[in-house]
């Protein structure tokens, strides 16, 4: 099976049946392990589930097996990521939400973060941050050891010049803990998705988007990027979905970071 030209693996490989108690336990674990959290009201949760379902339908993606998805709202008035579980019974459960930063247009080599459904596969292997400082004394990928989730080359709108469409490397990664992480919640990146270090660790250590990686391990491959002590969620997935809610007024539950 192909999706956007990328081979997909059956999610049934490591999927399990979801029950309410297990979802509650993972929700509590998210609350314990992840900071920069956003408390999304029930009505807004339903709205984002609808946006997620529409994005999946637009991509002709009809997987009905239990899986975890990461939804990102690139709206400048929101700038948030949502971890959502989908069950085989077509039920949806919020696990948690955090502030993020997506592409800030107006400068050279800055892209508007692209919309769509992006599979996390071994076609574009992840790697880990070396924690080195760039010319601006910034750790662009965060502290040493942070995982960089790589979604490959994607078509995106340039944030400079005429706004033409060209290629950018779409990644999701932590950011500088001393300078930039406090600014999450505002558009700020060159087009990638910056996330809190704690969300990076949560996704990494529990394999929320690693169904393809875990299948490769079951098939006998050694993947150095995977940690030996990971505690995998029962319903790993492979999709990061980026939407724009077109929110015009920043909601109370997603406040702008302090200047």
PDB file of C-alpha atoms in Angstrom:
ATOM      1  CA  UNK A   1       0.000   0.000   0.000  1.00  0.00           C
ATOM      2  CA  UNK A   2       1.285   3.465  -0.853  1.00  0.00           C
ATOM      3  CA  UNK A   3       0.397   6.811   0.685  1.00  0.00           C
ATOM      4  CA  UNK A   4       1.841   9.981  -0.830  1.00  0.00           C
ATOM      5  CA  UNK A   5       4.383   7.745  -2.556  1.00  0.00           C
ATOM      6  CA  UNK A   6       5.581   6.223   0.737  1.00  0.00           C
ATOM      7  CA  UNK A   7       5.038   2.521   1.582  1.00  0.00           C
ATOM      8  CA  UNK A   8       2.835   2.027   4.622  1.00  0.00           C
ATOM      9  CA  UNK A   9       3.034  -0.838   7.092  1.00  0.00           C
ATOM     10  CA  UNK A  10      -0.078  -2.430   8.661  1.00  0.00           C
ATOM     11  CA  UNK A  11      -0.819  -0.877  12.007  1.00  0.00           C
ATOM     12  CA  UNK A  12      -2.130  -4.204  13.299  1.00  0.00           C
ATOM     13  CA  UNK A  13       1.465  -5.313  13.837  1.00  0.00           C
ATOM     14  CA  UNK A  14       1.699  -3.837  17.310  1.00  0.00           C
ATOM     15  CA  UNK A  15      -1.800  -2.455  17.830  1.00  0.00           C
ATOM     16  CA  UNK A  16      -3.944  -3.484  20.774  1.00  0.00           C
ATOM     17  CA  UNK A  17      -7.509  -2.945  21.902  1.00  0.00           C
ATOM     18  CA  UNK A  18      -8.045   0.391  23.622  1.00  0.00           C
ATOM     19  CA  UNK A  19     -10.095   0.593  26.779  1.00  0.00           C
ATOM     20  CA  UNK A  20     -11.093   3.665  28.743  1.00  0.00           C
ATOM     21  CA  UNK A  21      -8.924   2.862  31.764  1.00  0.00           C
ATOM     22  CA  UNK A  22      -5.778   2.534  29.626  1.00  0.00           C
ATOM     23  CA  UNK A  23      -6.506   5.818  27.888  1.00  0.00           C
ATOM     24  CA  UNK A  24      -6.929   7.496  31.258  1.00  0.00           C
ATOM     25  CA  UNK A  25      -3.621   6.067  32.441  1.00  0.00           C
ATOM     26  CA  UNK A  26      -1.785   7.414  29.397  1.00  0.00           C
ATOM     27  CA  UNK A  27      -3.486  10.765  29.844  1.00  0.00           C
ATOM     28  CA  UNK A  28      -2.223  10.882  33.422  1.00  0.00           C
ATOM     29  CA  UNK A  29       1.250   9.839  32.303  1.00  0.00           C
ATOM     30  CA  UNK A  30       1.274  12.630  29.708  1.00  0.00           C
ATOM     31  CA  UNK A  31       0.364  15.091  32.460  1.00  0.00           C
ATOM     32  CA  UNK A  32       3.209  13.823  34.633  1.00  0.00           C
ATOM     33  CA  UNK A  33       5.885  13.794  31.940  1.00  0.00           C
ATOM     34  CA  UNK A  34       5.126  16.702  29.593  1.00  0.00           C
ATOM     35  CA  UNK A  35       5.280  20.430  30.306  1.00  0.00           C
ATOM     36  CA  UNK A  36       4.045  23.448  28.327  1.00  0.00           C
ATOM     37  CA  UNK A  37       0.698  21.651  28.537  1.00  0.00           C
ATOM     38  CA  UNK A  38      -2.528  23.181  27.286  1.00  0.00           C
ATOM     39  CA  UNK A  39      -5.888  22.378  28.865  1.00  0.00           C
ATOM     40  CA  UNK A  40      -8.155  22.134  25.837  1.00  0.00           C
ATOM     41  CA  UNK A  41     -11.904  22.401  26.568  1.00  0.00           C
ATOM     42  CA  UNK A  42     -14.142  19.547  25.471  1.00  0.00           C
ATOM     43  CA  UNK A  43     -15.803  21.589  22.729  1.00  0.00           C
ATOM     44  CA  UNK A  44     -12.440  22.492  21.216  1.00  0.00           C
ATOM     45  CA  UNK A  45     -11.289  18.891  21.485  1.00  0.00           C
ATOM     46  CA  UNK A  46     -14.279  17.901  19.352  1.00  0.00           C
ATOM     47  CA  UNK A  47     -13.420  20.606  16.841  1.00  0.00           C
ATOM     48  CA  UNK A  48      -9.862  19.334  16.492  1.00  0.00           C
ATOM     49  CA  UNK A  49     -11.007  15.753  16.107  1.00  0.00           C
ATOM     50  CA  UNK A  50     -13.212  16.952  13.255  1.00  0.00           C
ATOM     51  CA  UNK A  51     -10.250  18.748  11.656  1.00  0.00           C
ATOM     52  CA  UNK A  52      -8.128  15.628  12.045  1.00  0.00           C
ATOM     53  CA  UNK A  53     -10.766  13.377  10.502  1.00  0.00           C
ATOM     54  CA  UNK A  54     -11.197  15.776   7.582  1.00  0.00           C
ATOM     55  CA  UNK A  55      -7.445  15.874   6.942  1.00  0.00           C
ATOM     56  CA  UNK A  56      -7.288  12.072   6.947  1.00  0.00           C
ATOM     57  CA  UNK A  57     -10.255  11.872   4.593  1.00  0.00           C
ATOM     58  CA  UNK A  58      -8.701  14.452   2.250  1.00  0.00           C
ATOM     59  CA  UNK A  59      -5.596  12.234   2.128  1.00  0.00           C
ATOM     60  CA  UNK A  60      -7.760   9.183   1.322  1.00  0.00           C
ATOM     61  CA  UNK A  61      -6.451   7.538   4.458  1.00  0.00           C
ATOM     62  CA  UNK A  62      -8.984   5.142   5.904  1.00  0.00           C
ATOM     63  CA  UNK A  63      -7.039   3.176   8.548  1.00  0.00           C
ATOM     64  CA  UNK A  64      -9.490   2.096  11.230  1.00  0.00           C
ATOM     65  CA  UNK A  65      -7.092   0.230  13.517  1.00  0.00           C
ATOM     66  CA  UNK A  66      -6.190   1.591  16.928  1.00  0.00           C
ATOM     67  CA  UNK A  67      -3.351   4.068  16.633  1.00  0.00           C
ATOM     68  CA  UNK A  68      -1.902   7.291  18.039  1.00  0.00           C
ATOM     69  CA  UNK A  69      -1.776  10.427  15.917  1.00  0.00           C
ATOM     70  CA  UNK A  70      -0.070  13.764  16.451  1.00  0.00           C
ATOM     71  CA  UNK A  71      -2.110  16.754  15.273  1.00  0.00           C
ATOM     72  CA  UNK A  72      -0.500  20.191  14.870  1.00  0.00           C
ATOM     73  CA  UNK A  73      -2.403  23.459  14.440  1.00  0.00           C
ATOM     74  CA  UNK A  74      -0.168  25.929  12.630  1.00  0.00           C
ATOM     75  CA  UNK A  75      -2.577  28.842  13.179  1.00  0.00           C
ATOM     76  CA  UNK A  76      -0.517  31.761  14.555  1.00  0.00           C
ATOM     77  CA  UNK A  77      -3.229  32.208  17.177  1.00  0.00           C
ATOM     78  CA  UNK A  78      -2.927  28.648  18.463  1.00  0.00           C
ATOM     79  CA  UNK A  79       0.483  26.997  17.798  1.00  0.00           C
ATOM     80  CA  UNK A  80      -0.299  23.713  19.514  1.00  0.00           C
ATOM     81  CA  UNK A  81       0.197  19.970  19.137  1.00  0.00           C
ATOM     82  CA  UNK A  82      -2.377  17.398  20.248  1.00  0.00           C
ATOM     83  CA  UNK A  83      -1.807  13.711  20.985  1.00  0.00           C
ATOM     84  CA  UNK A  84      -4.963  11.819  20.029  1.00  0.00           C
ATOM     85  CA  UNK A  85      -5.861   8.126  20.133  1.00  0.00           C
ATOM     86  CA  UNK A  86      -8.137   6.549  17.553  1.00  0.00           C
ATOM     87  CA  UNK A  87      -9.759   3.191  18.332  1.00  0.00           C
ATOM     88  CA  UNK A  88     -11.005   0.473  16.028  1.00  0.00           C
ATOM     89  CA  UNK A  89     -14.521   1.431  17.135  1.00  0.00           C
ATOM     90  CA  UNK A  90     -13.972   4.860  15.539  1.00  0.00           C
ATOM     91  CA  UNK A  91     -13.769   6.544  18.927  1.00  0.00           C
ATOM     92  CA  UNK A  92     -11.290   9.334  19.666  1.00  0.00           C
ATOM     93  CA  UNK A  93      -9.535  10.138  22.918  1.00  0.00           C
ATOM     94  CA  UNK A  94      -7.419  13.185  23.773  1.00  0.00           C
ATOM     95  CA  UNK A  95      -4.204  12.319  25.590  1.00  0.00           C
ATOM     96  CA  UNK A  96      -2.812  15.827  25.879  1.00  0.00           C
ATOM     97  CA  UNK A  97      -1.748  19.046  24.196  1.00  0.00           C
ATOM     98  CA  UNK A  98       1.315  21.286  24.291  1.00  0.00           C
ATOM     99  CA  UNK A  99       2.522  24.578  22.877  1.00  0.00           C
ATOM    100  CA  UNK A 100       4.726  24.390  19.770  1.00  0.00           C
ATOM    101  CA  UNK A 101       6.216  26.741  17.186  1.00  0.00           C
ATOM    102  CA  UNK A 102       5.798  26.455  13.423  1.00  0.00           C
ATOM    103  CA  UNK A 103       7.143  28.449  10.469  1.00  0.00           C
ATOM    104  CA  UNK A 104       7.454  32.215  10.742  1.00  0.00           C
ATOM    105  CA  UNK A 105       7.331  33.850   7.328  1.00  0.00           C
ATOM    106  CA  UNK A 106       8.978  37.101   6.349  1.00  0.00           C
ATOM    107  CA  UNK A 107      12.628  36.080   6.325  1.00  0.00           C
ATOM    108  CA  UNK A 108      14.802  34.324   3.773  1.00  0.00           C
ATOM    109  CA  UNK A 109      14.732  30.524   3.970  1.00  0.00           C
ATOM    110  CA  UNK A 110      11.672  30.565   6.247  1.00  0.00           C
ATOM    111  CA  UNK A 111       8.700  28.509   5.055  1.00  0.00           C
ATOM    112  CA  UNK A 112       5.041  28.354   5.962  1.00  0.00           C
ATOM    113  CA  UNK A 113       4.768  24.950   7.615  1.00  0.00           C
ATOM    114  CA  UNK A 114       2.968  22.711   5.084  1.00  0.00           C
ATOM    115  CA  UNK A 115      -0.467  21.232   5.682  1.00  0.00           C
ATOM    116  CA  UNK A 116      -1.274  17.562   5.267  1.00  0.00           C
ATOM    117  CA  UNK A 117      -0.761  14.051   6.599  1.00  0.00           C
ATOM    118  CA  UNK A 118       2.894  13.069   6.919  1.00  0.00           C
ATOM    119  CA  UNK A 119       3.893   9.436   7.562  1.00  0.00           C
ATOM    120  CA  UNK A 120       6.811   8.781   9.887  1.00  0.00           C
ATOM    121  CA  UNK A 121       8.747   6.048   8.101  1.00  0.00           C
ATOM    122  CA  UNK A 122      12.233   4.691   7.603  1.00  0.00           C
ATOM    123  CA  UNK A 123      12.400   6.340   4.193  1.00  0.00           C
ATOM    124  CA  UNK A 124      13.725   9.355   6.116  1.00  0.00           C
ATOM    125  CA  UNK A 125      15.488   7.955   9.197  1.00  0.00           C
ATOM    126  CA  UNK A 126      15.444   9.942  12.414  1.00  0.00           C
ATOM    127  CA  UNK A 127      18.630  11.007  14.140  1.00  0.00           C
ATOM    128  CA  UNK A 128      19.632  12.578  17.443  1.00  0.00           C
ATOM    129  CA  UNK A 129      20.818  16.044  18.296  1.00  0.00           C
ATOM    130  CA  UNK A 130      24.489  16.582  19.012  1.00  0.00           C
ATOM    131  CA  UNK A 131      23.601  19.565  21.189  1.00  0.00           C
ATOM    132  CA  UNK A 132      26.133  21.831  19.504  1.00  0.00           C
ATOM    133  CA  UNK A 133      25.790  25.605  19.318  1.00  0.00           C
ATOM    134  CA  UNK A 134      25.303  27.314  15.966  1.00  0.00           C
ATOM    135  CA  UNK A 135      26.695  30.716  14.952  1.00  0.00           C
ATOM    136  CA  UNK A 136      23.954  32.385  17.006  1.00  0.00           C
ATOM    137  CA  UNK A 137      24.889  30.353  20.097  1.00  0.00           C
ATOM    138  CA  UNK A 138      21.637  28.397  19.781  1.00  0.00           C
ATOM    139  CA  UNK A 139      21.160  24.641  20.053  1.00  0.00           C
ATOM    140  CA  UNK A 140      18.859  24.352  17.069  1.00  0.00           C
ATOM    141  CA  UNK A 141      17.851  20.759  17.801  1.00  0.00           C
ATOM    142  CA  UNK A 142      17.907  21.122  21.576  1.00  0.00           C
ATOM    143  CA  UNK A 143      20.108  19.334  24.047  1.00  0.00           C
ATOM    144  CA  UNK A 144      22.344  16.446  23.096  1.00  0.00           C
ATOM    145  CA  UNK A 145      20.393  13.228  22.589  1.00  0.00           C
ATOM    146  CA  UNK A 146      17.062  14.792  21.661  1.00  0.00           C
ATOM    147  CA  UNK A 147      15.426  12.872  18.825  1.00  0.00           C
ATOM    148  CA  UNK A 148      14.846  14.608  15.509  1.00  0.00           C
ATOM    149  CA  UNK A 149      11.735  13.192  13.811  1.00  0.00           C
ATOM    150  CA  UNK A 150      12.321  13.430  10.076  1.00  0.00           C
ATOM    151  CA  UNK A 151       9.400  13.549   7.622  1.00  0.00           C
ATOM    152  CA  UNK A 152      11.496  14.100   4.521  1.00  0.00           C
ATOM    153  CA  UNK A 153      11.423  16.686   1.757  1.00  0.00           C
ATOM    154  CA  UNK A 154       8.033  18.358   1.381  1.00  0.00           C
ATOM    155  CA  UNK A 155       6.546  21.033  -0.837  1.00  0.00           C
ATOM    156  CA  UNK A 156       5.944  24.238   1.109  1.00  0.00           C
ATOM    157  CA  UNK A 157       5.274  27.912   0.486  1.00  0.00           C
ATOM    158  CA  UNK A 158       8.268  30.177   0.810  1.00  0.00           C
ATOM    159  CA  UNK A 159       7.952  32.888   3.410  1.00  0.00           C
ATOM    160  CA  UNK A 160       9.998  35.345   1.374  1.00  0.00           C
ATOM    161  CA  UNK A 161       9.989  36.794  -2.130  1.00  0.00           C
ATOM    162  CA  UNK A 162       6.930  35.911  -4.186  1.00  0.00           C
ATOM    163  CA  UNK A 163       5.868  33.097  -1.864  1.00  0.00           C
ATOM    164  CA  UNK A 164       6.527  30.425  -4.473  1.00  0.00           C
ATOM    165  CA  UNK A 165       6.307  26.729  -3.657  1.00  0.00           C
ATOM    166  CA  UNK A 166       9.564  24.851  -3.209  1.00  0.00           C
ATOM    167  CA  UNK A 167      11.046  22.042  -1.127  1.00  0.00           C
ATOM    168  CA  UNK A 168      11.860  22.153   2.563  1.00  0.00           C
ATOM    169  CA  UNK A 169      12.962  19.444   4.972  1.00  0.00           C
ATOM    170  CA  UNK A 170      10.083  18.846   7.372  1.00  0.00           C
ATOM    171  CA  UNK A 171      11.256  17.842  10.828  1.00  0.00           C
ATOM    172  CA  UNK A 172       9.859  17.898  14.342  1.00  0.00           C
ATOM    173  CA  UNK A 173      12.391  18.492  17.081  1.00  0.00           C
ATOM    174  CA  UNK A 174      13.193  20.058  20.436  1.00  0.00           C
ATOM    175  CA  UNK A 175      14.698  23.526  20.580  1.00  0.00           C
ATOM    176  CA  UNK A 176      17.235  25.495  22.589  1.00  0.00           C
ATOM    177  CA  UNK A 177      16.268  25.027  26.257  1.00  0.00           C
ATOM    178  CA  UNK A 178      17.785  28.280  27.442  1.00  0.00           C
ATOM    179  CA  UNK A 179      16.665  30.720  24.757  1.00  0.00           C
ATOM    180  CA  UNK A 180      13.874  29.380  22.550  1.00  0.00           C
ATOM    181  CA  UNK A 181      11.786  26.871  24.493  1.00  0.00           C
ATOM    182  CA  UNK A 182      10.178  29.625  26.572  1.00  0.00           C
ATOM    183  CA  UNK A 183       8.913  31.150  23.303  1.00  0.00           C
ATOM    184  CA  UNK A 184       6.928  28.080  22.243  1.00  0.00           C
ATOM    185  CA  UNK A 185       3.392  29.098  21.374  1.00  0.00           C
ATOM    186  CA  UNK A 186       4.479  31.708  18.811  1.00  0.00           C
ATOM    187  CA  UNK A 187       5.419  31.187  15.170  1.00  0.00           C
ATOM    188  CA  UNK A 188       9.208  31.131  15.180  1.00  0.00           C
ATOM    189  CA  UNK A 189      10.765  28.315  13.145  1.00  0.00           C
ATOM    190  CA  UNK A 190      12.057  28.099   9.577  1.00  0.00           C
ATOM    191  CA  UNK A 191       9.163  25.754   8.788  1.00  0.00           C
ATOM    192  CA  UNK A 192       9.744  22.770  11.049  1.00  0.00           C
ATOM    193  CA  UNK A 193       7.791  22.038  14.226  1.00  0.00           C
ATOM    194  CA  UNK A 194       9.579  22.945  17.434  1.00  0.00           C
ATOM    195  CA  UNK A 195       8.288  21.052  20.452  1.00  0.00           C
ATOM    196  CA  UNK A 196       9.076  21.008  24.175  1.00  0.00           C
ATOM    197  CA  UNK A 197      11.929  18.732  25.190  1.00  0.00           C
ATOM    198  CA  UNK A 198       9.552  16.825  27.461  1.00  0.00           C
ATOM    199  CA  UNK A 199       7.177  16.117  24.567  1.00  0.00           C
ATOM    200  CA  UNK A 200      10.169  15.002  22.508  1.00  0.00           C
ATOM    201  CA  UNK A 201      11.104  12.521  25.240  1.00  0.00           C
ATOM    202  CA  UNK A 202       7.483  11.386  25.640  1.00  0.00           C
ATOM    203  CA  UNK A 203       7.088  10.649  21.918  1.00  0.00           C
ATOM    204  CA  UNK A 204      10.508   9.018  21.778  1.00  0.00           C
ATOM    205  CA  UNK A 205      10.427   6.850  24.898  1.00  0.00           C
ATOM    206  CA  UNK A 206       6.858   5.642  24.357  1.00  0.00           C
ATOM    207  CA  UNK A 207       7.048   5.208  20.581  1.00  0.00           C
ATOM    208  CA  UNK A 208       3.849   7.074  19.801  1.00  0.00           C
ATOM    209  CA  UNK A 209       4.758   7.497  16.104  1.00  0.00           C
ATOM    210  CA  UNK A 210       7.027   4.454  15.816  1.00  0.00           C
ATOM    211  CA  UNK A 211       4.860   1.648  14.432  1.00  0.00           C
ATOM    212  CA  UNK A 212       7.109   1.338  11.353  1.00  0.00           C
ATOM    213  CA  UNK A 213      10.289   1.475  13.447  1.00  0.00           C
ATOM    214  CA  UNK A 214       8.984  -1.182  15.836  1.00  0.00           C
ATOM    215  CA  UNK A 215       8.046  -3.474  12.964  1.00  0.00           C
ATOM    216  CA  UNK A 216      11.572  -3.118  11.581  1.00  0.00           C
ATOM    217  CA  UNK A 217      12.962  -4.193  14.954  1.00  0.00           C
ATOM    218  CA  UNK A 218      10.620  -7.193  14.983  1.00  0.00           C
ATOM    219  CA  UNK A 219      11.968  -8.056  11.541  1.00  0.00           C
ATOM    220  CA  UNK A 220      15.481  -8.179  12.932  1.00  0.00           C
ATOM    221  CA  UNK A 221      16.834  -4.742  12.088  1.00  0.00           C
ATOM    222  CA  UNK A 222      18.968  -2.814  14.540  1.00  0.00           C
ATOM    223  CA  UNK A 223      17.939   0.839  14.699  1.00  0.00           C
ATOM    224  CA  UNK A 224      20.461   2.819  16.704  1.00  0.00           C
ATOM    225  CA  UNK A 225      18.096   5.755  17.136  1.00  0.00           C
ATOM    226  CA  UNK A 226      15.707   3.713  19.315  1.00  0.00           C
ATOM    227  CA  UNK A 227      16.416   3.609  23.035  1.00  0.00           C
ATOM    228  CA  UNK A 228      16.788   0.190  24.631  1.00  0.00           C
ATOM    229  CA  UNK A 229      14.640   1.075  27.661  1.00  0.00           C
ATOM    230  CA  UNK A 230      11.638   2.468  25.764  1.00  0.00           C
ATOM    231  CA  UNK A 231       8.148   1.750  27.123  1.00  0.00           C
ATOM    232  CA  UNK A 232       5.960   1.556  24.018  1.00  0.00           C
ATOM    233  CA  UNK A 233       2.354   2.706  24.041  1.00  0.00           C
ATOM    234  CA  UNK A 234      -0.077  -0.076  23.137  1.00  0.00           C
ATOM    235  CA  UNK A 235      -1.262   1.762  20.018  1.00  0.00           C
ATOM    236  CA  UNK A 236       1.697   3.327  18.190  1.00  0.00           C
ATOM    237  CA  UNK A 237       0.963   5.141  14.950  1.00  0.00           C
ATOM    238  CA  UNK A 238       2.897   6.840  12.188  1.00  0.00           C
ATOM    239  CA  UNK A 239       1.103  10.020  11.194  1.00  0.00           C
ATOM    240  CA  UNK A 240       1.786  13.663  11.979  1.00  0.00           C
ATOM    241  CA  UNK A 241      -1.134  15.717  10.707  1.00  0.00           C
ATOM    242  CA  UNK A 242      -0.794  19.474  10.226  1.00  0.00           C
ATOM    243  CA  UNK A 243      -3.884  21.668   9.930  1.00  0.00           C
ATOM    244  CA  UNK A 244      -4.712  25.355  10.122  1.00  0.00           C
ATOM    245  CA  UNK A 245      -7.793  26.050  12.223  1.00  0.00           C
ATOM    246  CA  UNK A 246      -7.877  29.634  10.886  1.00  0.00           C
ATOM    247  CA  UNK A 247      -8.465  30.811  14.438  1.00  0.00           C
ATOM    248  CA  UNK A 248      -8.645  34.608  14.457  1.00  0.00           C
ATOM    249  CA  UNK A 249      -8.544  35.284  18.204  1.00  0.00           C
ATOM    250  CA  UNK A 250      -6.125  33.446  20.467  1.00  0.00           C
ATOM    251  CA  UNK A 251      -8.109  31.136  22.772  1.00  0.00           C
ATOM    252  CA  UNK A 252      -7.728  31.417  26.516  1.00  0.00           C
ATOM    253  CA  UNK A 253      -6.433  27.858  26.722  1.00  0.00           C
ATOM    254  CA  UNK A 254      -3.507  28.645  24.391  1.00  0.00           C
ATOM    255  CA  UNK A 255      -1.972  31.841  25.780  1.00  0.00           C
ATOM    256  CA  UNK A 256       0.906  33.564  24.024  1.00  0.00           C
ATOM    257  CA  UNK A 257       4.291  33.116  25.718  1.00  0.00           C
ATOM    258  CA  UNK A 258       5.603  35.947  27.812  1.00  0.00           C
ATOM    259  CA  UNK A 259       7.877  38.367  25.921  1.00  0.00           C
TER     260      UNK A 259
END
